[in-house]
PDB file of C-alpha atoms and ligand atoms in Angstrom:
ATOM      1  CA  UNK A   5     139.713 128.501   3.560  1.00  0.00           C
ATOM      2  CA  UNK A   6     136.809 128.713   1.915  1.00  0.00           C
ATOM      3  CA  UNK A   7     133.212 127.517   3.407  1.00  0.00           C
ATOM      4  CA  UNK A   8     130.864 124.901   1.800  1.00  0.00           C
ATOM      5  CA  UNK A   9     128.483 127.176   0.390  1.00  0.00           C
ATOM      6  CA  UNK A  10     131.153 129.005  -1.084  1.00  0.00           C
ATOM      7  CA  UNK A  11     132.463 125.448  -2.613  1.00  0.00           C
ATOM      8  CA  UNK A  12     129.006 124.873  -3.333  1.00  0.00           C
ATOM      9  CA  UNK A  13     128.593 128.276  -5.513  1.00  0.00           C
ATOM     10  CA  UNK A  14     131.957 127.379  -7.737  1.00  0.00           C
ATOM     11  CA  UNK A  15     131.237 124.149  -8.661  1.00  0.00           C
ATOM     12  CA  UNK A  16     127.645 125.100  -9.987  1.00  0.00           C
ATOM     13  CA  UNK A  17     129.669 127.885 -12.186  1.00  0.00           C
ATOM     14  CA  UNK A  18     131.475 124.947 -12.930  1.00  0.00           C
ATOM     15  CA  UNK A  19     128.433 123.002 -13.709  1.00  0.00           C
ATOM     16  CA  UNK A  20     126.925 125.702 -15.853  1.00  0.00           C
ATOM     17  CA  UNK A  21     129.330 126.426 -17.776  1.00  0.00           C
ATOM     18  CA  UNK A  22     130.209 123.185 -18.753  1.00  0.00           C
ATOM     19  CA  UNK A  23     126.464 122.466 -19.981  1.00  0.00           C
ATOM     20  CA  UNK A  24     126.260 125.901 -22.035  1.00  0.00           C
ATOM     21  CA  UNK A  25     129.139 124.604 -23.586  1.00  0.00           C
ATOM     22  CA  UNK A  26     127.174 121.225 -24.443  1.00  0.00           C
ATOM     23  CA  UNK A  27     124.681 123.096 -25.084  1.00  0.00           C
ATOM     24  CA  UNK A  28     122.795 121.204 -22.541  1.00  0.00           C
ATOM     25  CA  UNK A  29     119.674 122.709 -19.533  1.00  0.00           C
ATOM     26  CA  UNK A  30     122.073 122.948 -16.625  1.00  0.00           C
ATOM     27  CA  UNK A  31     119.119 121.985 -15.033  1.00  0.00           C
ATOM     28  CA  UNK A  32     119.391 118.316 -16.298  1.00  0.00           C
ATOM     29  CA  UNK A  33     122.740 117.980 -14.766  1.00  0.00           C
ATOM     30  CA  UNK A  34     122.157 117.166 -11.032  1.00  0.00           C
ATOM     31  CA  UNK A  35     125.069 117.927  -8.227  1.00  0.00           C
ATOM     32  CA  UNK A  36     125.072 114.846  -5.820  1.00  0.00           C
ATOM     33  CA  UNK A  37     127.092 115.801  -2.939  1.00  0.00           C
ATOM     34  CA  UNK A  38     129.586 113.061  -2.018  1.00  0.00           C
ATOM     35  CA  UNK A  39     129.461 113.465   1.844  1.00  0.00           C
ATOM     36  CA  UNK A  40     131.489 110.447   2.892  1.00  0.00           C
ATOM     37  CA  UNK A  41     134.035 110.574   5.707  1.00  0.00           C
ATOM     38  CA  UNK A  42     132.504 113.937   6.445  1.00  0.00           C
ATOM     39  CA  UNK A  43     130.646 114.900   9.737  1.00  0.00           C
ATOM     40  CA  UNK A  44     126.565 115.595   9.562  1.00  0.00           C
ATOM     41  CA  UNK A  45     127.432 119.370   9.889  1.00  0.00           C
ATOM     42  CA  UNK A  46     128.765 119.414   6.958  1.00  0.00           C
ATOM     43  CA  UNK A  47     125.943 117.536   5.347  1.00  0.00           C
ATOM     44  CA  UNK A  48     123.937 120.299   7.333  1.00  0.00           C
ATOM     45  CA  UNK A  49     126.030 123.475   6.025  1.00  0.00           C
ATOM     46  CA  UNK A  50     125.164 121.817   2.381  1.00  0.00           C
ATOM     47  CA  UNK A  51     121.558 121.484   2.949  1.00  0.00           C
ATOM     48  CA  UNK A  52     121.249 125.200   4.267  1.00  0.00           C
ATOM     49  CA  UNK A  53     123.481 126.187   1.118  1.00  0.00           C
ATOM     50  CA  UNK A  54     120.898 123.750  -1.362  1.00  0.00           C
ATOM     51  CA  UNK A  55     121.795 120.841  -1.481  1.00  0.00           C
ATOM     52  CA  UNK A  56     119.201 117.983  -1.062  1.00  0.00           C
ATOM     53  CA  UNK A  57     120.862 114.602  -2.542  1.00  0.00           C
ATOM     54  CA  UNK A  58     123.660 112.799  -0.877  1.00  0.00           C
ATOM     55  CA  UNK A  59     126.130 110.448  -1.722  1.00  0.00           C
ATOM     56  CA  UNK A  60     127.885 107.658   0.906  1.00  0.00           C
ATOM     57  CA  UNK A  61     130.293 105.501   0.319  1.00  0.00           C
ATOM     58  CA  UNK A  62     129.911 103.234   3.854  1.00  0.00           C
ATOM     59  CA  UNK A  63     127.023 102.177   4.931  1.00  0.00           C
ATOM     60  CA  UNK A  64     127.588 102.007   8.924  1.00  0.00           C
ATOM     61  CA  UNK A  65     129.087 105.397   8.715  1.00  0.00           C
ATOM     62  CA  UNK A  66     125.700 106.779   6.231  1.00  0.00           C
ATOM     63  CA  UNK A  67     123.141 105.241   8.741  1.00  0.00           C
ATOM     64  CA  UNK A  68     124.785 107.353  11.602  1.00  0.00           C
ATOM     65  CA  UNK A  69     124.440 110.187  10.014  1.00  0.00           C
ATOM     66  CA  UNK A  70     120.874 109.606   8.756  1.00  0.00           C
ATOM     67  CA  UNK A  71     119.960 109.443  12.602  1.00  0.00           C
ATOM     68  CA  UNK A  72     121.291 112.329  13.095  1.00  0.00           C
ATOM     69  CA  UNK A  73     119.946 114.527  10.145  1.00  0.00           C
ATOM     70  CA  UNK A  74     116.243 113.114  10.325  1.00  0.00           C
ATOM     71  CA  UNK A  75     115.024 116.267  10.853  1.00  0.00           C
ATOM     72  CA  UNK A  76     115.881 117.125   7.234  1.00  0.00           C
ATOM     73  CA  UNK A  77     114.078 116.044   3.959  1.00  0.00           C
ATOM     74  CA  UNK A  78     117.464 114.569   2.346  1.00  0.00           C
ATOM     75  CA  UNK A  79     117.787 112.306  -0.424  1.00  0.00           C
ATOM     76  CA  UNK A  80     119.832 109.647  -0.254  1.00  0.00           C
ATOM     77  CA  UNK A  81     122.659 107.680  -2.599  1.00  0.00           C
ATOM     78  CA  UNK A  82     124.467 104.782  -2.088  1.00  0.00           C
ATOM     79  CA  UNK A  83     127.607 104.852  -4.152  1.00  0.00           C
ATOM     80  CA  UNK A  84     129.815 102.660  -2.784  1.00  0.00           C
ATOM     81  CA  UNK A  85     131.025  98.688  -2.845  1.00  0.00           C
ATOM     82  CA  UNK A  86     127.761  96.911  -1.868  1.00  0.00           C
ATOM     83  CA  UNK A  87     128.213  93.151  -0.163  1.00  0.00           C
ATOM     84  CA  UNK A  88     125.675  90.761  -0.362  1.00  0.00           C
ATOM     85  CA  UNK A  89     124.819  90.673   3.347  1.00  0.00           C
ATOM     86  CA  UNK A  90     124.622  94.462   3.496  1.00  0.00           C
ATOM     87  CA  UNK A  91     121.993  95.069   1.186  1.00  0.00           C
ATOM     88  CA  UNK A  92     118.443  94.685   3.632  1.00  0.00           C
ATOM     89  CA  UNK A  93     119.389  98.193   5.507  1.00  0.00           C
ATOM     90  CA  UNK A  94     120.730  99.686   2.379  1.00  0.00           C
ATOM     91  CA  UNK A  95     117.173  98.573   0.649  1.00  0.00           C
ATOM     92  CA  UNK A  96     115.718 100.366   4.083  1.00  0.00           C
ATOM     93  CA  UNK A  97     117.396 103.285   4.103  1.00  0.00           C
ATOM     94  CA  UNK A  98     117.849 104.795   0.576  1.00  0.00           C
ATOM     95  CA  UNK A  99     116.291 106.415  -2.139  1.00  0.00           C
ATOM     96  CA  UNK A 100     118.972 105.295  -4.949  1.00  0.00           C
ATOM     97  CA  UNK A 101     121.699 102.849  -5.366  1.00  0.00           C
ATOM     98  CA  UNK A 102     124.557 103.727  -8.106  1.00  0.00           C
ATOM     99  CA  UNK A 103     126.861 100.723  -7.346  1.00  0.00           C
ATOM    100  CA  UNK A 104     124.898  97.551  -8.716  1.00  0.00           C
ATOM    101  CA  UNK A 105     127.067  95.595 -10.517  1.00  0.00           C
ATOM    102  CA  UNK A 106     125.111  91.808 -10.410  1.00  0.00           C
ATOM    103  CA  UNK A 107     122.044  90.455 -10.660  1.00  0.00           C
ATOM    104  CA  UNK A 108     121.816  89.111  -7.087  1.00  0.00           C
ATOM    105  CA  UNK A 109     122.830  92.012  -5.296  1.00  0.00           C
ATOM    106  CA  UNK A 110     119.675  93.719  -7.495  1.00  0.00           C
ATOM    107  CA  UNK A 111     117.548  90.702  -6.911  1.00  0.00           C
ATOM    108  CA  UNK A 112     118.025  91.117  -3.102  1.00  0.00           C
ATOM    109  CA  UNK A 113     117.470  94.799  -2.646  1.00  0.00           C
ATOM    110  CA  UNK A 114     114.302  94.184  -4.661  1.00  0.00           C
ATOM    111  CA  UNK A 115     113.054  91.666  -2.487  1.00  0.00           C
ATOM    112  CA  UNK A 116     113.806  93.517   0.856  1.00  0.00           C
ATOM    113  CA  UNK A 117     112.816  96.813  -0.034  1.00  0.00           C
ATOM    114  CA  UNK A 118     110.191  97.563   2.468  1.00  0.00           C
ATOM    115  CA  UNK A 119     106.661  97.603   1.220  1.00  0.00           C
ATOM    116  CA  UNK A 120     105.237 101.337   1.315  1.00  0.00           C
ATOM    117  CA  UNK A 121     108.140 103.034  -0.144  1.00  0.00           C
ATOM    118  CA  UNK A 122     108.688 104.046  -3.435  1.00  0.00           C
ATOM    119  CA  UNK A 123     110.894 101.330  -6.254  1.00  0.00           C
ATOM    120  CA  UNK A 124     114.382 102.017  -5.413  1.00  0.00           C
ATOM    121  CA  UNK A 125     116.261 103.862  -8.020  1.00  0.00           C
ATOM    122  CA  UNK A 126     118.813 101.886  -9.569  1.00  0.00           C
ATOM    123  CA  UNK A 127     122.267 102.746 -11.586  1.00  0.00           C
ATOM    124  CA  UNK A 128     124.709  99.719 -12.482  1.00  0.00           C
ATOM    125  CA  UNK A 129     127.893 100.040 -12.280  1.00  0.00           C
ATOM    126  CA  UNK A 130     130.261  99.592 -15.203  1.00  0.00           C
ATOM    127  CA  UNK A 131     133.700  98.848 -15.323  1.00  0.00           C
ATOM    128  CA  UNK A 132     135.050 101.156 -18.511  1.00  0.00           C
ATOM    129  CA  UNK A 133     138.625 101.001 -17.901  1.00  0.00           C
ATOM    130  CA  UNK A 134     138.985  97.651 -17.747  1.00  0.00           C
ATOM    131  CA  UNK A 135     141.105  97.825 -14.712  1.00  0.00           C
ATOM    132  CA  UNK A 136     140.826  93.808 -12.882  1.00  0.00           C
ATOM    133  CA  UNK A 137     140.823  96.052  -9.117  1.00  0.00           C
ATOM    134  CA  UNK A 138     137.623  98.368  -9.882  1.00  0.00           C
ATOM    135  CA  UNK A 139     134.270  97.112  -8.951  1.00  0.00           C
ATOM    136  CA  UNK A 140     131.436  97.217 -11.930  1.00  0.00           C
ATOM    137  CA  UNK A 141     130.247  94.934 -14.392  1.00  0.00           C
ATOM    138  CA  UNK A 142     132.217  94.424 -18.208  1.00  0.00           C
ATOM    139  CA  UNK A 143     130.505  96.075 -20.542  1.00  0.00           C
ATOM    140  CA  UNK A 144     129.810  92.633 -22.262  1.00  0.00           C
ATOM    141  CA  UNK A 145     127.670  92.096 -18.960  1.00  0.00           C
ATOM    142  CA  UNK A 146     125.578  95.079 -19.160  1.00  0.00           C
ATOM    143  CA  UNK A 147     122.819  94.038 -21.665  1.00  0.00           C
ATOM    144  CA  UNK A 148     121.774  90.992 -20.137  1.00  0.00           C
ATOM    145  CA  UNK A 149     122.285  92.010 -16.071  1.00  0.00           C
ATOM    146  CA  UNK A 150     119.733  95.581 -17.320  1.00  0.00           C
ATOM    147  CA  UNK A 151     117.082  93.996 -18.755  1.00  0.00           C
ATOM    148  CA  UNK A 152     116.805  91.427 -16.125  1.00  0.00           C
ATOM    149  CA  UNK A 153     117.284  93.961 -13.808  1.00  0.00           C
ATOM    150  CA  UNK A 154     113.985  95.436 -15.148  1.00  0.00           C
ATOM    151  CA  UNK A 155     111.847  92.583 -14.067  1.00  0.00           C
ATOM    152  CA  UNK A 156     112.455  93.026 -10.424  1.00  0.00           C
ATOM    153  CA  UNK A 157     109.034  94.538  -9.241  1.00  0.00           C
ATOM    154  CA  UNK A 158     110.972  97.008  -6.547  1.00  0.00           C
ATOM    155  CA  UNK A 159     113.333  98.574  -8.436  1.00  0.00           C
ATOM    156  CA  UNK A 160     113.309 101.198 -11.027  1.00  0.00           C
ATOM    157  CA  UNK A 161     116.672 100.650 -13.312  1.00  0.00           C
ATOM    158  CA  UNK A 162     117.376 104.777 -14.187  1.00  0.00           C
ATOM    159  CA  UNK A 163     120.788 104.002 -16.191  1.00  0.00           C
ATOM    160  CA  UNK A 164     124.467 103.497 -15.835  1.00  0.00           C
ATOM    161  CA  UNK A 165     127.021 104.404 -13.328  1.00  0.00           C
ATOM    162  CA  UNK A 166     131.012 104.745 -13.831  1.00  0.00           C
ATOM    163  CA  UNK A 167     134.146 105.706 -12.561  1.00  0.00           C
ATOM    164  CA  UNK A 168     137.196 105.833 -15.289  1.00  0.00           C
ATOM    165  CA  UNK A 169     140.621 105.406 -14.459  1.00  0.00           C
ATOM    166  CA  UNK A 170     141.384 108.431 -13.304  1.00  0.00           C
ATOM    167  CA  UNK A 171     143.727 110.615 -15.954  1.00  0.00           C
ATOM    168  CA  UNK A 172     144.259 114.432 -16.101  1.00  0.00           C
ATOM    169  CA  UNK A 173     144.088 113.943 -19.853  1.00  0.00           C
ATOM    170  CA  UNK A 174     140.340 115.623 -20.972  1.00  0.00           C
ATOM    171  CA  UNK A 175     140.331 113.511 -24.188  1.00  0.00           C
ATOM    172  CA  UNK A 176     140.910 110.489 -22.167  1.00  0.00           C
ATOM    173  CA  UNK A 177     138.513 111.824 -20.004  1.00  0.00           C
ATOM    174  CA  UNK A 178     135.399 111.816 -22.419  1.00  0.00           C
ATOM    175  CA  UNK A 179     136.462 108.709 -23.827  1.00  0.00           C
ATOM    176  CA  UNK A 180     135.615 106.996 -21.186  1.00  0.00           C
ATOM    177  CA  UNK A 181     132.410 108.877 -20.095  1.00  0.00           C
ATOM    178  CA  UNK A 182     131.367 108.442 -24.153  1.00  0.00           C
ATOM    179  CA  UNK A 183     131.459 104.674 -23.829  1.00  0.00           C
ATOM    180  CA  UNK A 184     129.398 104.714 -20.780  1.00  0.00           C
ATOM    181  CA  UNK A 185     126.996 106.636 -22.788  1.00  0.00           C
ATOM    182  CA  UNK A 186     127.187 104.488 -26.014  1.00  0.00           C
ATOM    183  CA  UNK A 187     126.383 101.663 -24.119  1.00  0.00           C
ATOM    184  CA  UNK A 188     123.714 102.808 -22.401  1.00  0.00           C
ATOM    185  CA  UNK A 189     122.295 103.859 -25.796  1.00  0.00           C
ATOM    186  CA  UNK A 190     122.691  99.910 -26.811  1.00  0.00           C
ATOM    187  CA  UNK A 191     120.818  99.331 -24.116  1.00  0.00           C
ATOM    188  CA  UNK A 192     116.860  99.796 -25.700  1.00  0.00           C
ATOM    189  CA  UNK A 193     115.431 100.671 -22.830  1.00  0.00           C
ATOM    190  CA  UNK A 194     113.699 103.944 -21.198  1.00  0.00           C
ATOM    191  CA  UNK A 195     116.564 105.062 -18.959  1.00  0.00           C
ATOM    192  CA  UNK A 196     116.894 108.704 -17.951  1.00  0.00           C
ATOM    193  CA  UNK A 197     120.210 108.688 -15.949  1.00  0.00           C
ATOM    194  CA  UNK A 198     123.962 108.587 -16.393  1.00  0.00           C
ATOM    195  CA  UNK A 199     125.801 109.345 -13.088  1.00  0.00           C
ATOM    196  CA  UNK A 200     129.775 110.090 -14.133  1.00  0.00           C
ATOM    197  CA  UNK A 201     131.852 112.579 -13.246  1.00  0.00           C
ATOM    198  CA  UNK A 202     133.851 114.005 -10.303  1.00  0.00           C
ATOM    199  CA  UNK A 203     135.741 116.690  -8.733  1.00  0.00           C
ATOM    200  CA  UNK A 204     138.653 116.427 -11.591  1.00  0.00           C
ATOM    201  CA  UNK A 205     136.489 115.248 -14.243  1.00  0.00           C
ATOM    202  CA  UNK A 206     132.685 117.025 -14.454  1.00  0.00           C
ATOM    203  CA  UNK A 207     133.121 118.959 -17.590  1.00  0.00           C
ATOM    204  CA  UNK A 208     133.956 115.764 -19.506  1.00  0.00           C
ATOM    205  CA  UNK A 209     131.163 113.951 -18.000  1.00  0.00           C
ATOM    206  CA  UNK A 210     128.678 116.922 -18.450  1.00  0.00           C
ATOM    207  CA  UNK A 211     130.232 116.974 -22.082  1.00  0.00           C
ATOM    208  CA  UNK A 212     129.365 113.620 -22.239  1.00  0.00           C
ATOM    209  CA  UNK A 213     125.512 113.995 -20.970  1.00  0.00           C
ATOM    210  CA  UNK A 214     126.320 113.148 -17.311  1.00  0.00           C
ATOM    211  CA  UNK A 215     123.015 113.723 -15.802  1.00  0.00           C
ATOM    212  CA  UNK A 216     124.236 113.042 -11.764  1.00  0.00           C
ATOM    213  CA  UNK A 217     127.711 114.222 -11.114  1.00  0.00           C
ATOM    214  CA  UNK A 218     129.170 112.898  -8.054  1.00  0.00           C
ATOM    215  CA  UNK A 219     131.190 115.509  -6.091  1.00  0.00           C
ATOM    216  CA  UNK A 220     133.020 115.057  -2.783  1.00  0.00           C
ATOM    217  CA  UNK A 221     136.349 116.752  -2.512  1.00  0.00           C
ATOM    218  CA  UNK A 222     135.552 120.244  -4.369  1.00  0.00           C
ATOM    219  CA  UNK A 223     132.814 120.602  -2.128  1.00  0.00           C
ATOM    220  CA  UNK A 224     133.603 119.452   1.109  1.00  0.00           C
ATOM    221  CA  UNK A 225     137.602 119.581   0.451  1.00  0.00           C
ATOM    222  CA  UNK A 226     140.113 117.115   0.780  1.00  0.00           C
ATOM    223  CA  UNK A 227     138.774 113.692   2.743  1.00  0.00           C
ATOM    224  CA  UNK A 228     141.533 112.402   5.736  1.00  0.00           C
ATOM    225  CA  UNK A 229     140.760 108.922   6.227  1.00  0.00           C
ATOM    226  CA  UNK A 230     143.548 108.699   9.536  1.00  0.00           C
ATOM    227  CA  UNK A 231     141.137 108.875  11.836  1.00  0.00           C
TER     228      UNK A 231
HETATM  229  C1  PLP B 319     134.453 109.472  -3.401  1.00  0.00           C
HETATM  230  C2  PLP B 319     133.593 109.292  -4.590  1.00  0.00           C
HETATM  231  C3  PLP B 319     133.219 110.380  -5.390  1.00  0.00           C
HETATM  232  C4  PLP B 319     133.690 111.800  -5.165  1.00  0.00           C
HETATM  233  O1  PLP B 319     135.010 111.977  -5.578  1.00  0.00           O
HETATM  234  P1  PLP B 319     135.724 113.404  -5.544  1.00  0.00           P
HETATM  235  O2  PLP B 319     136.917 113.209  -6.397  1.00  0.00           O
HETATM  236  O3  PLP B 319     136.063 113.681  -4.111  1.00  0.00           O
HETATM  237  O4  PLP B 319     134.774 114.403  -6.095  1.00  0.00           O
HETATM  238  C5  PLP B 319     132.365 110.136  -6.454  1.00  0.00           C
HETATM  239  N1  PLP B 319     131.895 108.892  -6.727  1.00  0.00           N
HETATM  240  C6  PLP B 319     132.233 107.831  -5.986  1.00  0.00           C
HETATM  241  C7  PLP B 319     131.685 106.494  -6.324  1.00  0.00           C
HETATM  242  C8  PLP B 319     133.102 108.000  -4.902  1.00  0.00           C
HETATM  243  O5  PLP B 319     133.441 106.916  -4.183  1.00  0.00           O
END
């Protein structure tokens, strides 16, 4: 088995290799550690290996393990599914949402993001795939929820989120991740940030000029939600 730092060390060969082949900085592709369902050691094992952002998918499971790693300067993502009457302690409690897909889910962190801390960095969430199940905006959403997005005084809109059907297929792979990018290139605005990519699909994002990939599994290994 191997440790986290170990898992940490392949998947930046991963990550480097796949922006020399883009012929991107690897240093504009940043690893955000998808910690969810895992215990704060692990979060802990990361840190000492690196790591300073972190991605959670629940938000009563990511506030106990805040408490518990406040000793640490972390930086934290919310990625997942965000309900409306959820939003004050994730407008509290993190530096970046990825998962806004409507205007009054943004309209509502904005206005209960505590004064004295920084805008909250904001991705939206698109639905490329189409699929009716996956959360995300349409595409044919995405110019008019941004720019009104960009009014709201206490957020700072970075750029577009998305996670593709998943296929095995690398051609399928960048499609997908390509559209995200198009779009946000329709967009007209100043955004520096396109979070795509996984475990099974970095290379294509990072092809694609994936600027946050969001790894869980090939860091932390395979997530058992029995428990
Ligand atoms: C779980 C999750 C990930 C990480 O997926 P892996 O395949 O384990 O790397 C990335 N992004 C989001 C939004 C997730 O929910």
């Amino acid at each position: 088995m191997s440790t986290i730092a170990e898992n940490i060390a392949k998947v930046g060969v991963r990550i480097d290799a796949a922006a020399q082949a883009a012929n991107r900085e690897k240093s504009a592709v940043g690893l955000l550690a998808v910690s969810k369902t895992k215990p704060a050691e692990a979060i802990r094992e990361a840190f000492r290996a690196g790591l300073r952002d972190f991605g959670e998918n629940y938000l009563q499971e990511a506030l106990e393990k805040q408490q518990q790693l406040n000793d640490l300067p972390l930086v934290w993502h919310f990625i997942g599914p965000i309900q409306s009457n959820k939003t004050r302690p994730i407008a509290e409690h993190f530096d970046w949402v990825h998962s806004v897909d409507r205007l009054k889910i943004a309209e509502r962190l904005s206005a209960q993001r505590p004064a004295g801390l920084p805008a909250l960095n904001i991705c939206l969430q698109v639905n490329v795939s189409a699929e009716d199940s996956k959360s995300g905006c349409s595409p044919d959403e995405i110019y008019t929820l941004a720019h009104a997005v960009t009014q709201l005084p206490n957020l700072r809109l970075r750029g577009l989120m998305a996670i593709p059907e998943p296929t095995d297929d690398p051609v399928l792979q960048r499609e997908a991740f390509a559209k995200l990018r198009r779009l946000q290139e329709t967009l007209n605005l100043p955004l520096d940030t396109l979070s795509m990519g996984m475990s099974h699909d970095l290379e294509a994002a990072i092809a694609e000029g994936a600027t946050w990939v969001r790894i869980g599994t090939a860091l932390f290994g395979a997530r058992d939600y029995s428990s």
